[in-house]
GROMACS .gro file of N, CA and C in nm:
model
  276
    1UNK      N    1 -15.506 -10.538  -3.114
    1UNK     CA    2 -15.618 -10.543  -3.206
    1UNK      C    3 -15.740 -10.480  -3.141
    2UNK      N    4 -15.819 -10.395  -3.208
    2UNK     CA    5 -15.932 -10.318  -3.172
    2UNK      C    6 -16.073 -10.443  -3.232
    3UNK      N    7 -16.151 -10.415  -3.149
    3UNK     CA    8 -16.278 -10.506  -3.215
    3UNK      C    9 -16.370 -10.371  -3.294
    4UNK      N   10 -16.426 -10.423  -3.411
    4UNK     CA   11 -16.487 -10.331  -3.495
    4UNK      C   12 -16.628 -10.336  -3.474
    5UNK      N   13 -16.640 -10.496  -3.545
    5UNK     CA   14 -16.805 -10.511  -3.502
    5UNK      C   15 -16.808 -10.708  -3.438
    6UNK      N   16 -16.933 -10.749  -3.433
    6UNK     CA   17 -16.971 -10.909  -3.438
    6UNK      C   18 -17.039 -10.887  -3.609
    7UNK      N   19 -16.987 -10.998  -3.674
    7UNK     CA   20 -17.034 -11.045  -3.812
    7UNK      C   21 -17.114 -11.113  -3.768
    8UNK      N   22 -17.255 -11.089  -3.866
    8UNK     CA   23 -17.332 -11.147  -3.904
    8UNK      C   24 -17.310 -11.311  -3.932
    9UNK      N   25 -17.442 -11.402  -3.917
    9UNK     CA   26 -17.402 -11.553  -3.920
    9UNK      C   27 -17.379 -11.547  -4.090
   10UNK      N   28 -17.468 -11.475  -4.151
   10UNK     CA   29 -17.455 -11.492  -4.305
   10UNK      C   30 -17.304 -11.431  -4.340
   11UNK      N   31 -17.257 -11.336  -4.255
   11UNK     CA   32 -17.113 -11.277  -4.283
   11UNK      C   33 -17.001 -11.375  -4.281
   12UNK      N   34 -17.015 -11.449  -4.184
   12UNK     CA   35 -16.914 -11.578  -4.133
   12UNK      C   36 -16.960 -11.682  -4.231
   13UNK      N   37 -17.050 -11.751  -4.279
   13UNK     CA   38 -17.076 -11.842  -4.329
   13UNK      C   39 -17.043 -11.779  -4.488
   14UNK      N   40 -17.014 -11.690  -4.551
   14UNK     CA   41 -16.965 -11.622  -4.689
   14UNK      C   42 -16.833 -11.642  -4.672
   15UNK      N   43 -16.742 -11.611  -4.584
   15UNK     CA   44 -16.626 -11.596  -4.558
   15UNK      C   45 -16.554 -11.799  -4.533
   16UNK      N   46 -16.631 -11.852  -4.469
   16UNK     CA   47 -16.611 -11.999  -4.439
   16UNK      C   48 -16.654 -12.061  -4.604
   17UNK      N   49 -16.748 -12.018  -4.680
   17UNK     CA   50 -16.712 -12.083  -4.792
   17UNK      C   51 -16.633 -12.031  -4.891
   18UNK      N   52 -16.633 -11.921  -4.897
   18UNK     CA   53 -16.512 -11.897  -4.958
   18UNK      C   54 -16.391 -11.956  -4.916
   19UNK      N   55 -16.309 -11.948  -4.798
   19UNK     CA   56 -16.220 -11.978  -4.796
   19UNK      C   57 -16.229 -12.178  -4.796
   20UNK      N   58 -16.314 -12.206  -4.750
   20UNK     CA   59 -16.309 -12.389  -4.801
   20UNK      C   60 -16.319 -12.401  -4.978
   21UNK      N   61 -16.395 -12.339  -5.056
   21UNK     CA   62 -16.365 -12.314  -5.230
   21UNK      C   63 -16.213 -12.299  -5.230
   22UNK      N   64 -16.174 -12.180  -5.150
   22UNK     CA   65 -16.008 -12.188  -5.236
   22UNK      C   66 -15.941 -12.247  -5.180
   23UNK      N   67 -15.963 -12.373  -5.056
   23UNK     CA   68 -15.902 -12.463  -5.013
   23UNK      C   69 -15.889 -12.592  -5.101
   24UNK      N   70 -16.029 -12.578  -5.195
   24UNK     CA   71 -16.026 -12.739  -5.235
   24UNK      C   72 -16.013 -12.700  -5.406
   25UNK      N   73 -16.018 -12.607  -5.434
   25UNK     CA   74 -15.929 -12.532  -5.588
   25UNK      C   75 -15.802 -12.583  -5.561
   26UNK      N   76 -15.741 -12.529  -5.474
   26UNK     CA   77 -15.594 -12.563  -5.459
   26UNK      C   78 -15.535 -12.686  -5.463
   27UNK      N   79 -15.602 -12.776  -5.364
   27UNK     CA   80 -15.618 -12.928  -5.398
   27UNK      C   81 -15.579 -12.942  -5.529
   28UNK      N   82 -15.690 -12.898  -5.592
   28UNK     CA   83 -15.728 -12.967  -5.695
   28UNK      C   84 -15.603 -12.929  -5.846
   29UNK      N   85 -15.536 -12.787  -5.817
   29UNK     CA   86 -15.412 -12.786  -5.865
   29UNK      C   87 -15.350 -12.838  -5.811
   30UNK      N   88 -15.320 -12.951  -5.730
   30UNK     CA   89 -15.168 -13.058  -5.717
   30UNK      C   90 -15.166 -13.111  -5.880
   31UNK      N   91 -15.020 -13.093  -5.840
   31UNK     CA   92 -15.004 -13.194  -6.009
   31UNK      C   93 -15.044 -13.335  -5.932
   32UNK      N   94 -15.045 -13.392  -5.908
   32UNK     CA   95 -15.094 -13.514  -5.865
   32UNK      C   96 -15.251 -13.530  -5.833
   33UNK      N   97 -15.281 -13.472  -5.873
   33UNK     CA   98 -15.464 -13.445  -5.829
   33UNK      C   99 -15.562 -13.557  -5.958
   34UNK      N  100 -15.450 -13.564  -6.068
   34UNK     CA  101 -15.527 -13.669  -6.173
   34UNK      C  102 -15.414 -13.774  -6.203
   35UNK      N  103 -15.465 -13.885  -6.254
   35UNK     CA  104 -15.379 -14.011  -6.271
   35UNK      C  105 -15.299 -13.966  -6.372
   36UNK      N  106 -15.135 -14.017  -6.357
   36UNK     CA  107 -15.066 -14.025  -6.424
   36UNK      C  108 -15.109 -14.058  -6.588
   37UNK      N  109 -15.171 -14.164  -6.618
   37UNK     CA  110 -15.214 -14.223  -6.722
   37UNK      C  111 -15.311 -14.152  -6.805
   38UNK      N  112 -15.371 -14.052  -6.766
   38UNK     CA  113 -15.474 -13.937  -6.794
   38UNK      C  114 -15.470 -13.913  -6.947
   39UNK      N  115 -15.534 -13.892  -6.991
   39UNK     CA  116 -15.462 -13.856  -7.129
   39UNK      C  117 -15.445 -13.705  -7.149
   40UNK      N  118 -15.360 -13.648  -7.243
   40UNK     CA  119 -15.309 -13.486  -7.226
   40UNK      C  120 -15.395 -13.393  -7.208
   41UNK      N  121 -15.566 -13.432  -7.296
   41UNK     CA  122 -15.619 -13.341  -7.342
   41UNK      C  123 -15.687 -13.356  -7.209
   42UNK      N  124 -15.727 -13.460  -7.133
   42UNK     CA  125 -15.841 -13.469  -7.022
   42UNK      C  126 -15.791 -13.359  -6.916
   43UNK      N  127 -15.608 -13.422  -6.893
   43UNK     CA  128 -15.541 -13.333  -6.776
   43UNK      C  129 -15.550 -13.174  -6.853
   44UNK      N  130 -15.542 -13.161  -6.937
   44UNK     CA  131 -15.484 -13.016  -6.965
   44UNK      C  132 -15.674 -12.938  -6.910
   45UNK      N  133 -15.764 -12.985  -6.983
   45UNK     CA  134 -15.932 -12.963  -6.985
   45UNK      C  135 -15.911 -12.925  -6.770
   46UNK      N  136 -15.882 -13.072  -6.746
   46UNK     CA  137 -15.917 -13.028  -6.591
   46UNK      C  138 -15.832 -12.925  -6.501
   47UNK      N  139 -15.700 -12.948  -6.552
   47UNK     CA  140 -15.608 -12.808  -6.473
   47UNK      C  141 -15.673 -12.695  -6.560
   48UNK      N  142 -15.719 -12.641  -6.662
   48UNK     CA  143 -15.756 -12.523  -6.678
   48UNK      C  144 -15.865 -12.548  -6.592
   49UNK      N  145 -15.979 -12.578  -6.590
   49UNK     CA  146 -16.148 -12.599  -6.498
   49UNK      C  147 -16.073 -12.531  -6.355
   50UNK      N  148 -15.970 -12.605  -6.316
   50UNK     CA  149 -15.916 -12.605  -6.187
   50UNK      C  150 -15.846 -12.486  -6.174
   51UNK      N  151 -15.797 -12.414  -6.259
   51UNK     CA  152 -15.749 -12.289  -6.231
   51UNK      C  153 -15.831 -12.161  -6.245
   52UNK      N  154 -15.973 -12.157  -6.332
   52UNK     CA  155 -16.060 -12.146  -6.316
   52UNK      C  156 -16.153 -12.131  -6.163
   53UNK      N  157 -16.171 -12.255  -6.141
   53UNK     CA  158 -16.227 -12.235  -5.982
   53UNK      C  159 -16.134 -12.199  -5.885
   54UNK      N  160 -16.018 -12.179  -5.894
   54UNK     CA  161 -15.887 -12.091  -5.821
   54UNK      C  162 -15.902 -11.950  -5.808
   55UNK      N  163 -15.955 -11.926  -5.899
   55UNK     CA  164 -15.952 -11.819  -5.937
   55UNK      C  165 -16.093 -11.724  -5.867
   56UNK      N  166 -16.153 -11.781  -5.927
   56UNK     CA  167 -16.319 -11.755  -5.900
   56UNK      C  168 -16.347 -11.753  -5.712
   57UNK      N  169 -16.268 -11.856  -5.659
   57UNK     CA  170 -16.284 -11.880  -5.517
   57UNK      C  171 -16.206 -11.747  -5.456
   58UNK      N  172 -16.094 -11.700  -5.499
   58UNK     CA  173 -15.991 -11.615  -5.493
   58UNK      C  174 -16.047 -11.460  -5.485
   59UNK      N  175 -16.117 -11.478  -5.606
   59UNK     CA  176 -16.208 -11.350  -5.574
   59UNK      C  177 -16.323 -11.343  -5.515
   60UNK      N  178 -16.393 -11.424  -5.421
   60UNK     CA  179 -16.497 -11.460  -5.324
   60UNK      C  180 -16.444 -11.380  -5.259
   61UNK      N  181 -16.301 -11.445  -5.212
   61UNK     CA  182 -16.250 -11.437  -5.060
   61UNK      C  183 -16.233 -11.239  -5.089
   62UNK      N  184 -16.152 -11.228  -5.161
   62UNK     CA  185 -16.113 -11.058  -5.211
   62UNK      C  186 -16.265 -10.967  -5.240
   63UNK      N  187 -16.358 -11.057  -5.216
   63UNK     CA  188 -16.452 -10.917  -5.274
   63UNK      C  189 -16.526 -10.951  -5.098
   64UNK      N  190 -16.546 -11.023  -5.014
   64UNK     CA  191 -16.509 -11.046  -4.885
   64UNK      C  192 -16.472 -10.931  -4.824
   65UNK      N  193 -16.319 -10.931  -4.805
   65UNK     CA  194 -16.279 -10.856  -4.734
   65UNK      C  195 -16.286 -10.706  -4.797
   66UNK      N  196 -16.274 -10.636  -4.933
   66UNK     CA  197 -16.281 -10.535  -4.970
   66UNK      C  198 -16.459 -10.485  -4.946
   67UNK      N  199 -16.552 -10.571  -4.909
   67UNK     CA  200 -16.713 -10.505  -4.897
   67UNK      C  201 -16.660 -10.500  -4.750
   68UNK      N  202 -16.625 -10.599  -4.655
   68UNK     CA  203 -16.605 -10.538  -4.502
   68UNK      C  204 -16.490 -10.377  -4.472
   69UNK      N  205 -16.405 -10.382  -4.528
   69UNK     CA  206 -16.308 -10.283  -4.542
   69UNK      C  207 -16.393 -10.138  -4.556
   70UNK      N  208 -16.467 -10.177  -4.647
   70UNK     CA  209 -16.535 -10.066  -4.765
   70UNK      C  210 -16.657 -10.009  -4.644
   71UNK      N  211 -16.731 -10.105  -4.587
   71UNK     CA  212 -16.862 -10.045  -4.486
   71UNK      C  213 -16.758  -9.978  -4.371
   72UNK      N  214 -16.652 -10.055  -4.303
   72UNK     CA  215 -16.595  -9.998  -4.195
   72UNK      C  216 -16.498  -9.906  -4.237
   73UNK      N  217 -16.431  -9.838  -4.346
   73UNK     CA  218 -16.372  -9.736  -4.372
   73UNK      C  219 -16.243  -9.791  -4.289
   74UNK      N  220 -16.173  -9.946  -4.331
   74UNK     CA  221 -16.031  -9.945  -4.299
   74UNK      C  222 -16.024  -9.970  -4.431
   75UNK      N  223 -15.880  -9.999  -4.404
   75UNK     CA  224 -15.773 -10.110  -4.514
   75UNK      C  225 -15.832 -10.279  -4.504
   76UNK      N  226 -15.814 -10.310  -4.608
   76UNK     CA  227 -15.885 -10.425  -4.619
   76UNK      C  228 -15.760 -10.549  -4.539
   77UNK      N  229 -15.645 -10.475  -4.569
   77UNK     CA  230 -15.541 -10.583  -4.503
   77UNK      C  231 -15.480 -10.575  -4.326
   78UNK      N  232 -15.554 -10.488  -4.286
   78UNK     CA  233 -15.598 -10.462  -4.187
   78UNK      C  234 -15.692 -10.553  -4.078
   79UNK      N  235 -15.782 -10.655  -4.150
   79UNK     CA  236 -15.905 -10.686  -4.090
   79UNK      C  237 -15.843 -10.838  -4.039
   80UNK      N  238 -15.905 -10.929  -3.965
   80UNK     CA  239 -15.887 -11.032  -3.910
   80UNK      C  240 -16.063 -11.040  -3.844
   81UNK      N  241 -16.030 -11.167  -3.859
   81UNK     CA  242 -16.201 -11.176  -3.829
   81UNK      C  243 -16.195 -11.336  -3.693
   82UNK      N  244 -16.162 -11.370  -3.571
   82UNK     CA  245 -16.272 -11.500  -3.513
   82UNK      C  246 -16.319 -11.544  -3.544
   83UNK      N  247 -16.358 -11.670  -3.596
   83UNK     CA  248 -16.471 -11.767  -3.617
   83UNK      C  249 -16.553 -11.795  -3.486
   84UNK      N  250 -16.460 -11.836  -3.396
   84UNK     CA  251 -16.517 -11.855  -3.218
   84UNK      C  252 -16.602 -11.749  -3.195
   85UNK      N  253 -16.601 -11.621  -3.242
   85UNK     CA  254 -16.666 -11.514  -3.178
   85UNK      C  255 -16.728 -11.424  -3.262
   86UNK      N  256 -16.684 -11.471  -3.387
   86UNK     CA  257 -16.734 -11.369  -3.511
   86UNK      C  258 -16.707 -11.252  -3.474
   87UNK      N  259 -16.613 -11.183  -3.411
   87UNK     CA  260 -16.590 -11.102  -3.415
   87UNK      C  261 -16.472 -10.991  -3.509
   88UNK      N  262 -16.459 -10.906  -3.608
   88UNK     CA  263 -16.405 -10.832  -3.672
   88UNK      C  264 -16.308 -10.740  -3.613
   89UNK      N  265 -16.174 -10.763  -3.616
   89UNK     CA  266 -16.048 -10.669  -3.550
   89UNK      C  267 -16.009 -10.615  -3.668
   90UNK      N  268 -15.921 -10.500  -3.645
   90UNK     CA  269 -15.856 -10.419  -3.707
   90UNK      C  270 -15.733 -10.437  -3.637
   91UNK      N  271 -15.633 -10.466  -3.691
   91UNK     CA  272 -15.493 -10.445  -3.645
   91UNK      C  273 -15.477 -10.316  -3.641
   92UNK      N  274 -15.426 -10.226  -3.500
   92UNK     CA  275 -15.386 -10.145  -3.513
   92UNK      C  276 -15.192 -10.116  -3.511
   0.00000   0.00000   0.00000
């Protein structure tokens, strides 16, 4: 792995909430995430909301890595980023 740049604290802290959003979206699609007893319309209302914020978090993370990709002129699936060091690799 080549180092590209050090991210910004605001760079790391975009990337850390994004990826905690589509940590707790996901959660929140367990089928078990609402009581059995729920009634159809409540569960059906909250798994759509919930696939919704799946979604929305999903493209945080994707518009993320395609603006870093996009300034450094790689592939976006290319990138790996440190938290310890904030630092930005490129798999070569």
């Amino acid at each position: 792995m080549k180092t590209l740049a050090v991210l910004t604290r605001d760079d790391i802290r975009s990337l850390e909430i994004a990826i905690n959003k589509t940590t707790c979206a996901q959660q929140a699609l367990r089928a078990n995430a609402i009581p059995a007893n729920a009634p159809k319309t409540a569960a059906d209302k909250y798994f759509r909301e919930a696939m919704f914020a799946c979604a929305d978090a999903q493209y945080l993370q994707e518009y993320f890595w395609r603006d870093l990709a996009r300034r450094y002129g790689v592939e976006q699936t290319r990138l790996r980023v440190d938290f310890n060091t904030s630092k930005l690799f490129i798999n070569e």
